[in-house]
Structure formats: structure tokens, C-alpha cells
Amino acid sequence: MKIRRPELPKFILIFIAFSILLTSTGVCSKTEIKKEELTVKKIEHWPQLDLSYFRSVMKELEPIVLRLQVSWPSNWGTGQIEFLINGQKTLAHEGSRGYEGGFSESDYFIYAGEPGTKSIDIIFTSESKKARCTIKTDFNSAGSFVPLDIADKELVLNPEPLRFLNWFCQDCQVVVNGEQQKLVTTSIYDGVDLMSCQPGLRPGLNQIHFSSVNRNGQKKEYDLEIFYAPAGRLKVGDRFAFKYDCYFYKSESTSLEIEGPGIVTTGEEEREYRYLVFRLKEDKFLDFPEVCCQSMEAREAGEAAIKIMKVTWNRGEELLKKIQLKVE
């Protein structure tokens, strides 16, 4: 059975800039850089995401980093830029680049540490130029505690540790099937931690409850489920969501195919739906891509398979992955 491809989502990310406090409009001293300008054109708290537009386990998300739009004369070259927060070098992730009116521009995401007033030094270095700019701004966030890589009711065949990202929250707890988990914590930056646990999952649906207390003293609690099918074995009547990375371009896209009568799509979710998951990229910055999920049910005993296909307009279909299941 081939599953119909969904239409492109109509909702978009909404980023809302907070109030920004800049000194000297974020421009370096003209004496220091010989009348050439290194400029911070904009500062935003990031992300500012309206989760009412998305299907996700989270209902709200507080800022974790600052987003800076930095500009410099194009004749300085590409250069390297580093950032100091209150005199200490911080982690930075470069976003999109552009050019306008003889100036180069680039977005940077930087960890600012615990909320408060920040002095930010921006240091530009190229073969021909070195410039420095200092600005001040307030970083405000109540903090969040979010699960990584998980969609609600997701089918899991080989359990990995459950991972969570915490920024600026206290008393973080994870309870799986009524048992509180011991969290192993790895610091990423001041106030930002990766937390993980390895629960003993039982076949079928597993209940995950996680909670934290934010900087405002508010307790935030959330619930989700994952469906564990050891060795790909299911029982008639089992229901779950199949998650996969998907894309839909003019020239190519992904789709699902189901082999065998044992697995079928269900009810209102006969077509894939988009789900917002949270991920930690290799450079230790937060990402929140939309993945595709398909609700399914084990309908009758027998072998079954789920295939993820790449569909190209001039090459037809290509198998990306095949998952074997057995309904008992």
C-alpha cells in the first residue's frame, strides 16, 4: 500500500524580537577601526516560537541563545568572528550569510549563559583587518526542559537512552512507567545541560512524564508515549506512530509504502502529519526540524514491512530504508 503524500504545511516559524539594549548602536569605535565599521545590526532572543502552529509535545519554548546580525565591509574579506560574553569566549553557530551595499552580513547564534545583563565583544579577524565591537544587552529567559529526538507514540525497535536538553531550569525529573529515572548530566554551557537516562522499556506503550521548575518558580509538566516493539514484534491491535525524516521539493521527495496486510494506516491519520522534534546538533546548538509521522495499526497476523522511498521526477523511486515487522 502506498501512502499519499501530504501537502506542504502552511504554517511557518514565527520569530519575535525582544527589546534590545545596544551601546553606541552596536558599532565599533571609529578610532579603533580607522573609520571602518563593524556593526551589530540586530539582536534577538532565539527561538521565539509559537508552538500553537505545530504538533509537538511542548506547548511553549523559552529562548536559549542570542541571535546577532553582524555586518562588516566586504573588502575586509570573509574573516573569522568570535564572541566574548562578559570577557569569556562563548560557543557560536553561524547561520545565513548575505551581501548588501558593499557590506557582508551574517547571522550568529551565541550562548549567553544564565539570564542577565551581558557585555558582548565581537572580534573580527581576516588577513587584512582586525576589528572589535562591544555592545551591552539583557538576556531574558525562564528556561525550558525538552525531550530530544522523540515524537509522541513513536515506534521504537532498538531503544536508545532518552535524552533531554535543559536550560536554566531546576529540579528536572523524568518518570517512565511510574519509575523515576536517574539522570546523567553533561554540561554544554553555563546553565545549559544535556541530560539522559536508560529506562527499562516494556513491550507496547510506555508512559514518559517529565517536569522541571523554571527560573520564575513555575513547575512545568509534560507527557508523551513511545511504543516499544522488541525485534519488530507486534500484537494485533497495537497502534503506534512511524516517524521518519521527510522532504518535499519540486524535483524529489520522500514517501512511505507498506508491504503486507498486517499493518494499515488508521482513522484521521491516514495521511502523514508533520511533527516538531527537538534535536541537538553536532555543534551543541538546538534544532527543531519537522519530521513526518504516520499513524498505524497492526491489523492481522503475519509479516509486514515499512519502506521509506525517495521519489525523483526523472529517476522514479529509490529505496532508502526498509523496516521488517511481524504481527502475532
Tab-separated table of C-alpha atoms in Angstrom:
chain	number	residue	atom	x	y	z
A	1	MET	CA	0.000	0.000	0.000
A	2	LYS	CA	1.393	3.404	-0.950
A	3	ILE	CA	0.645	6.250	1.414
A	4	ARG	CA	-0.451	9.509	-0.128
A	5	ARG	CA	1.963	12.333	0.285
A	6	PRO	CA	0.741	15.247	2.400
A	7	GLU	CA	0.504	18.784	1.155
A	8	LEU	CA	3.195	21.194	2.201
A	9	PRO	CA	2.494	22.678	5.662
A	10	LYS	CA	1.007	26.145	5.602
A	11	PHE	CA	2.295	27.233	8.962
A	12	ILE	CA	5.667	28.905	9.440
A	13	LEU	CA	8.037	29.632	12.279
A	14	ILE	CA	7.329	32.906	13.991
A	15	PHE	CA	10.293	34.656	15.455
A	16	ILE	CA	9.582	37.718	17.639
A	17	ALA	CA	12.419	40.043	18.574
A	18	PHE	CA	12.612	41.073	22.221
A	19	SER	CA	13.530	44.623	23.286
A	20	ILE	CA	17.203	45.249	22.548
A	21	LEU	CA	19.622	47.407	24.510
A	22	LEU	CA	22.677	48.439	22.459
A	23	THR	CA	25.504	50.832	23.294
A	24	SER	CA	26.691	53.201	20.517
A	25	THR	CA	24.247	51.417	18.143
A	26	GLY	CA	26.483	48.360	18.229
A	27	VAL	CA	29.212	49.972	16.092
A	28	CYS	CA	32.930	49.777	16.908
A	29	SER	CA	34.830	52.886	17.839
A	30	LYS	CA	35.741	54.674	14.602
A	31	THR	CA	39.178	55.495	16.004
A	32	GLU	CA	39.815	51.829	16.822
A	33	ILE	CA	38.959	50.556	13.324
A	34	LYS	CA	40.184	53.555	11.310
A	35	LYS	CA	36.731	54.854	10.299
A	36	GLU	CA	35.502	51.491	9.037
A	37	GLU	CA	32.522	49.896	10.699
A	38	LEU	CA	31.912	46.511	12.274
A	39	THR	CA	28.233	46.606	13.174
A	40	VAL	CA	25.712	44.528	15.094
A	41	LYS	CA	22.559	45.448	13.184
A	42	LYS	CA	20.121	43.403	15.254
A	43	ILE	CA	19.909	41.240	18.381
A	44	GLU	CA	17.076	38.793	19.069
A	45	HIS	CA	16.308	36.275	21.746
A	46	TRP	CA	16.149	32.888	19.998
A	47	PRO	CA	13.998	30.960	19.487
A	48	GLN	CA	10.718	32.795	19.759
A	49	LEU	CA	8.461	30.020	18.535
A	50	ASP	CA	4.665	29.946	18.601
A	51	LEU	CA	4.076	26.245	19.230
A	52	SER	CA	0.325	26.580	18.724
A	53	TYR	CA	1.135	26.317	14.987
A	54	PHE	CA	2.764	22.901	15.354
A	55	ARG	CA	2.079	19.422	16.576
A	56	SER	CA	4.600	18.863	19.366
A	57	VAL	CA	4.834	17.531	22.901
A	58	MET	CA	5.918	21.010	24.062
A	59	LYS	CA	3.392	23.814	24.484
A	60	GLU	CA	5.930	26.602	24.975
A	61	LEU	CA	9.632	27.190	24.480
A	62	GLU	CA	11.831	29.794	26.130
A	63	PRO	CA	14.906	31.414	24.496
A	64	ILE	CA	18.184	29.523	24.838
A	65	VAL	CA	20.623	31.754	22.895
A	66	LEU	CA	21.015	35.214	21.383
A	67	ARG	CA	20.859	35.756	17.632
A	68	LEU	CA	23.088	38.548	16.275
A	69	GLN	CA	23.116	40.001	12.768
A	70	VAL	CA	26.691	41.175	12.179
A	71	SER	CA	27.816	43.399	9.305
A	72	TRP	CA	31.281	44.435	8.035
A	73	PRO	CA	32.753	45.952	4.831
A	74	SER	CA	33.016	43.327	2.096
A	75	ASN	CA	36.558	44.426	1.229
A	76	TRP	CA	37.699	43.078	4.586
A	77	GLY	CA	37.232	39.566	3.234
A	78	THR	CA	35.369	36.632	4.756
A	79	GLY	CA	37.254	36.631	8.036
A	80	GLN	CA	36.623	34.816	11.296
A	81	ILE	CA	34.375	36.133	14.064
A	82	GLU	CA	34.476	35.128	17.712
A	83	PHE	CA	32.359	36.314	20.625
A	84	LEU	CA	33.140	37.030	24.266
A	85	ILE	CA	30.398	37.147	26.893
A	86	ASN	CA	31.489	39.212	29.895
A	87	GLY	CA	35.087	38.602	28.810
A	88	GLN	CA	34.773	34.810	28.285
A	89	LYS	CA	34.759	33.143	24.861
A	90	THR	CA	31.399	31.546	24.074
A	91	LEU	CA	30.084	28.935	21.654
A	92	ALA	CA	28.822	30.380	18.373
A	93	HIS	CA	26.956	28.956	15.381
A	94	GLU	CA	26.935	30.781	12.050
A	95	GLY	CA	23.648	30.982	10.195
A	96	SER	CA	22.808	32.558	6.852
A	97	ARG	CA	25.105	34.974	5.016
A	98	GLY	CA	24.335	37.831	2.646
A	99	TYR	CA	25.674	40.966	0.946
A	100	GLU	CA	24.192	44.443	0.702
A	101	GLY	CA	25.604	47.778	-0.384
A	102	GLY	CA	29.257	46.813	-0.117
A	103	PHE	CA	28.823	45.093	3.244
A	104	SER	CA	28.864	41.417	4.210
A	105	GLU	CA	26.262	40.217	6.712
A	106	SER	CA	25.914	37.034	8.718
A	107	ASP	CA	23.649	35.720	11.453
A	108	TYR	CA	25.297	34.206	14.524
A	109	PHE	CA	23.696	32.262	17.364
A	110	ILE	CA	25.639	32.512	20.619
A	111	TYR	CA	25.274	31.052	24.089
A	112	ALA	CA	24.963	33.926	26.568
A	113	GLY	CA	24.876	31.873	29.792
A	114	GLU	CA	22.466	32.470	32.644
A	115	PRO	CA	19.952	35.284	32.020
A	116	GLY	CA	21.041	38.793	32.974
A	117	THR	CA	22.857	41.834	31.604
A	118	LYS	CA	25.578	40.874	29.122
A	119	SER	CA	28.614	42.638	27.710
A	120	ILE	CA	29.333	41.126	24.299
A	121	ASP	CA	32.630	41.584	22.434
A	122	ILE	CA	32.588	40.762	18.725
A	123	ILE	CA	36.077	40.223	17.286
A	124	PHE	CA	36.606	40.131	13.513
A	125	THR	CA	39.879	38.827	12.060
A	126	SER	CA	40.927	38.451	8.409
A	127	GLU	CA	44.237	38.625	6.544
A	128	SER	CA	43.866	42.374	6.110
A	129	LYS	CA	41.740	43.526	9.040
A	130	LYS	CA	41.139	43.083	12.733
A	131	ALA	CA	38.240	44.875	14.394
A	132	ARG	CA	36.445	44.702	17.723
A	133	CYS	CA	32.998	45.820	18.764
A	134	THR	CA	31.458	45.880	22.249
A	135	ILE	CA	27.729	46.038	22.959
A	136	LYS	CA	25.519	45.502	26.005
A	137	THR	CA	22.150	43.812	26.118
A	138	ASP	CA	19.835	41.989	28.513
A	139	PHE	CA	19.242	38.266	28.019
A	140	ASN	CA	15.897	37.093	29.417
A	141	SER	CA	14.645	33.505	29.609
A	142	ALA	CA	12.618	31.496	32.103
A	143	GLY	CA	14.196	28.280	30.786
A	144	SER	CA	12.862	25.041	29.282
A	145	PHE	CA	13.350	21.275	29.644
A	146	VAL	CA	12.681	19.437	26.370
A	147	PRO	CA	12.970	15.831	25.116
A	148	LEU	CA	15.298	15.231	22.175
A	149	ASP	CA	14.619	13.117	19.073
A	150	ILE	CA	11.208	11.813	20.249
A	151	ALA	CA	7.753	12.014	18.690
A	152	ASP	CA	4.645	11.070	20.662
A	153	LYS	CA	3.707	7.377	20.273
A	154	GLU	CA	6.772	6.778	18.129
A	155	LEU	CA	7.630	3.183	17.211
A	156	VAL	CA	10.965	2.138	18.769
A	157	LEU	CA	12.712	-1.106	17.800
A	158	ASN	CA	16.138	-0.622	19.417
A	159	PRO	CA	15.871	1.661	22.441
A	160	GLU	CA	18.493	4.377	22.797
A	161	PRO	CA	18.946	6.413	26.002
A	162	LEU	CA	16.267	9.042	26.462
A	163	ARG	CA	17.870	12.467	26.115
A	164	PHE	CA	16.674	15.851	27.316
A	165	LEU	CA	18.044	19.377	26.974
A	166	ASN	CA	17.714	21.660	29.973
A	167	TRP	CA	18.387	25.362	30.064
A	168	PHE	CA	18.078	27.433	33.234
A	169	CYS	CA	15.621	25.065	34.983
A	170	GLN	CA	15.927	23.275	38.319
A	171	ASP	CA	14.551	20.016	39.738
A	172	CYS	CA	14.408	18.253	36.364
A	173	GLN	CA	12.716	14.851	36.632
A	174	VAL	CA	11.851	12.033	34.233
A	175	VAL	CA	9.427	9.248	35.213
A	176	VAL	CA	8.957	6.228	32.907
A	177	ASN	CA	6.070	3.852	33.611
A	178	GLY	CA	5.846	5.220	37.154
A	179	GLU	CA	9.578	4.814	37.925
A	180	GLN	CA	11.707	7.900	38.454
A	181	GLN	CA	14.868	7.824	36.348
A	182	LYS	CA	18.400	8.724	37.355
A	183	LEU	CA	19.576	11.482	35.011
A	184	VAL	CA	23.177	11.683	33.824
A	185	THR	CA	24.114	15.320	33.213
A	186	THR	CA	26.659	16.734	30.759
A	187	SER	CA	27.270	20.495	30.782
A	188	ILE	CA	27.144	22.239	27.406
A	189	TYR	CA	27.474	25.842	28.549
A	190	ASP	CA	26.711	27.902	31.634
A	191	GLY	CA	23.135	26.934	32.586
A	192	VAL	CA	22.642	24.562	29.630
A	193	ASP	CA	22.860	20.776	30.198
A	194	LEU	CA	22.287	17.570	28.252
A	195	MET	CA	20.536	15.005	30.467
A	196	SER	CA	19.973	11.325	29.695
A	197	CYS	CA	18.628	8.106	31.193
A	198	GLN	CA	18.257	4.483	30.071
A	199	PRO	CA	14.881	3.174	31.252
A	200	GLY	CA	13.846	-0.450	31.021
A	201	LEU	CA	11.055	-0.265	28.460
A	202	ARG	CA	8.265	-2.824	28.310
A	203	PRO	CA	6.727	-4.077	25.045
A	204	GLY	CA	3.910	-1.818	23.912
A	205	LEU	CA	3.172	1.741	25.017
A	206	ASN	CA	5.480	3.289	27.614
A	207	GLN	CA	4.452	6.397	29.539
A	208	ILE	CA	7.018	9.181	29.923
A	209	HIS	CA	6.375	12.056	32.303
A	210	PHE	CA	8.943	14.842	32.592
A	211	SER	CA	8.930	18.030	34.630
A	212	SER	CA	11.080	20.942	35.786
A	213	VAL	CA	10.887	24.206	37.721
A	214	ASN	CA	11.811	27.264	35.664
A	215	ARG	CA	13.535	30.486	36.767
A	216	ASN	CA	10.167	32.030	37.596
A	217	GLY	CA	9.473	29.223	40.081
A	218	GLN	CA	6.801	27.656	37.865
A	219	LYS	CA	6.602	23.879	37.588
A	220	LYS	CA	6.194	22.708	34.003
A	221	GLU	CA	4.987	19.135	33.319
A	222	TYR	CA	4.567	17.194	30.084
A	223	ASP	CA	3.661	13.667	28.973
A	224	LEU	CA	4.386	11.554	25.930
A	225	GLU	CA	4.378	7.887	24.962
A	226	ILE	CA	6.706	5.667	22.954
A	227	PHE	CA	5.810	2.270	21.540
A	228	TYR	CA	8.473	-0.402	22.057
A	229	ALA	CA	8.393	-3.367	19.662
A	230	PRO	CA	11.349	-5.631	20.567
A	231	ALA	CA	12.774	-7.378	17.481
A	232	GLY	CA	9.996	-5.732	15.445
A	233	ARG	CA	7.272	-7.885	17.022
A	234	LEU	CA	3.758	-6.506	17.349
A	235	LYS	CA	0.403	-7.789	18.507
A	236	VAL	CA	-2.875	-7.457	16.639
A	237	GLY	CA	-4.474	-4.189	17.757
A	238	ASP	CA	-1.204	-2.370	18.550
A	239	ARG	CA	-1.221	1.279	17.491
A	240	PHE	CA	1.830	3.487	17.031
A	241	ALA	CA	3.322	6.362	15.024
A	242	PHE	CA	6.050	5.739	12.471
A	243	LYS	CA	8.490	8.685	12.378
A	244	TYR	CA	10.879	9.449	9.541
A	245	ASP	CA	12.810	12.390	8.112
A	246	CYS	CA	10.963	13.706	5.096
A	247	TYR	CA	11.245	16.409	2.481
A	248	PHE	CA	9.106	17.628	-0.405
A	249	TYR	CA	10.818	19.502	-3.225
A	250	LYS	CA	9.779	20.014	-6.838
A	251	SER	CA	12.432	17.611	-8.092
A	252	GLU	CA	12.322	14.991	-5.341
A	253	SER	CA	10.515	13.941	-2.192
A	254	THR	CA	10.042	11.062	0.254
A	255	SER	CA	7.099	8.719	0.716
A	256	LEU	CA	6.098	5.580	2.615
A	257	GLU	CA	4.980	2.211	1.314
A	258	ILE	CA	3.589	-0.667	3.401
A	259	GLU	CA	4.095	-4.281	2.336
A	260	GLY	CA	1.695	-6.938	3.567
A	261	PRO	CA	-1.827	-6.674	5.021
A	262	GLY	CA	-0.685	-6.845	8.656
A	263	ILE	CA	-0.026	-3.087	9.018
A	264	VAL	CA	-2.502	-0.368	7.982
A	265	THR	CA	-2.867	3.370	8.421
A	266	THR	CA	-5.562	4.441	10.854
A	267	GLY	CA	-8.504	6.777	11.265
A	268	GLU	CA	-7.962	10.513	10.901
A	269	GLU	CA	-4.239	9.974	10.343
A	270	GLU	CA	-4.431	8.049	7.085
A	271	ARG	CA	-2.009	10.612	5.728
A	272	GLU	CA	1.297	11.655	7.260
A	273	TYR	CA	1.291	14.581	9.646
A	274	ARG	CA	4.135	16.922	10.474
A	275	TYR	CA	5.615	16.774	13.983
A	276	LEU	CA	8.129	19.144	15.563
A	277	VAL	CA	11.001	17.306	17.265
A	278	PHE	CA	13.935	18.811	19.126
A	279	ARG	CA	17.499	17.837	18.324
A	280	LEU	CA	20.968	18.793	19.484
A	281	LYS	CA	23.244	19.404	16.531
A	282	GLU	CA	26.878	18.340	16.471
A	283	ASP	CA	27.979	21.877	17.350
A	284	LYS	CA	25.803	21.697	20.509
A	285	PHE	CA	23.091	24.072	19.328
A	286	LEU	CA	19.358	23.380	19.430
A	287	ASP	CA	17.490	22.447	16.270
A	288	PHE	CA	13.767	21.740	15.840
A	289	PRO	CA	13.019	20.212	12.441
A	290	GLU	CA	9.615	18.969	11.363
A	291	VAL	CA	9.555	15.258	10.673
A	292	CYS	CA	6.791	13.133	9.170
A	293	CYS	CA	4.758	10.758	11.326
A	294	GLN	CA	2.274	8.151	10.141
A	295	SER	CA	-0.270	6.598	12.498
A	296	MET	CA	-0.506	2.825	12.007
A	297	GLU	CA	-2.203	-0.242	13.439
A	298	ALA	CA	-1.275	-3.923	13.482
A	299	ARG	CA	-4.404	-5.322	11.864
A	300	GLU	CA	-3.715	-9.037	11.309
A	301	ALA	CA	-1.035	-11.645	11.974
A	302	GLY	CA	1.806	-12.067	9.514
A	303	GLU	CA	4.934	-10.457	8.118
A	304	ALA	CA	4.915	-6.768	7.215
A	305	ALA	CA	7.378	-4.135	6.115
A	306	ILE	CA	7.506	-0.336	6.028
A	307	LYS	CA	9.591	1.197	3.257
A	308	ILE	CA	10.879	4.780	3.084
A	309	MET	CA	11.159	5.767	-0.567
A	310	LYS	CA	12.910	8.617	-2.338
A	311	VAL	CA	10.888	9.776	-5.333
A	312	THR	CA	12.725	11.710	-8.060
A	313	TRP	CA	10.882	13.200	-11.016
A	314	ASN	CA	13.269	11.763	-13.609
A	315	ARG	CA	14.512	8.619	-11.853
A	316	GLY	CA	11.446	7.114	-10.257
A	317	GLU	CA	11.579	5.530	-6.792
A	318	GLU	CA	14.625	4.572	-4.740
A	319	LEU	CA	14.513	2.567	-1.501
A	320	LEU	CA	16.113	4.494	1.377
A	321	LYS	CA	15.215	2.157	4.254
A	322	LYS	CA	13.100	-0.920	4.925
A	323	ILE	CA	11.817	-1.903	8.391
A	324	GLN	CA	10.672	-5.502	8.876
A	325	LEU	CA	7.859	-6.180	11.342
A	326	LYS	CA	5.989	-9.272	12.480
A	327	VAL	CA	2.415	-9.180	13.758
A	328	GLU	CA	1.489	-12.030	16.099
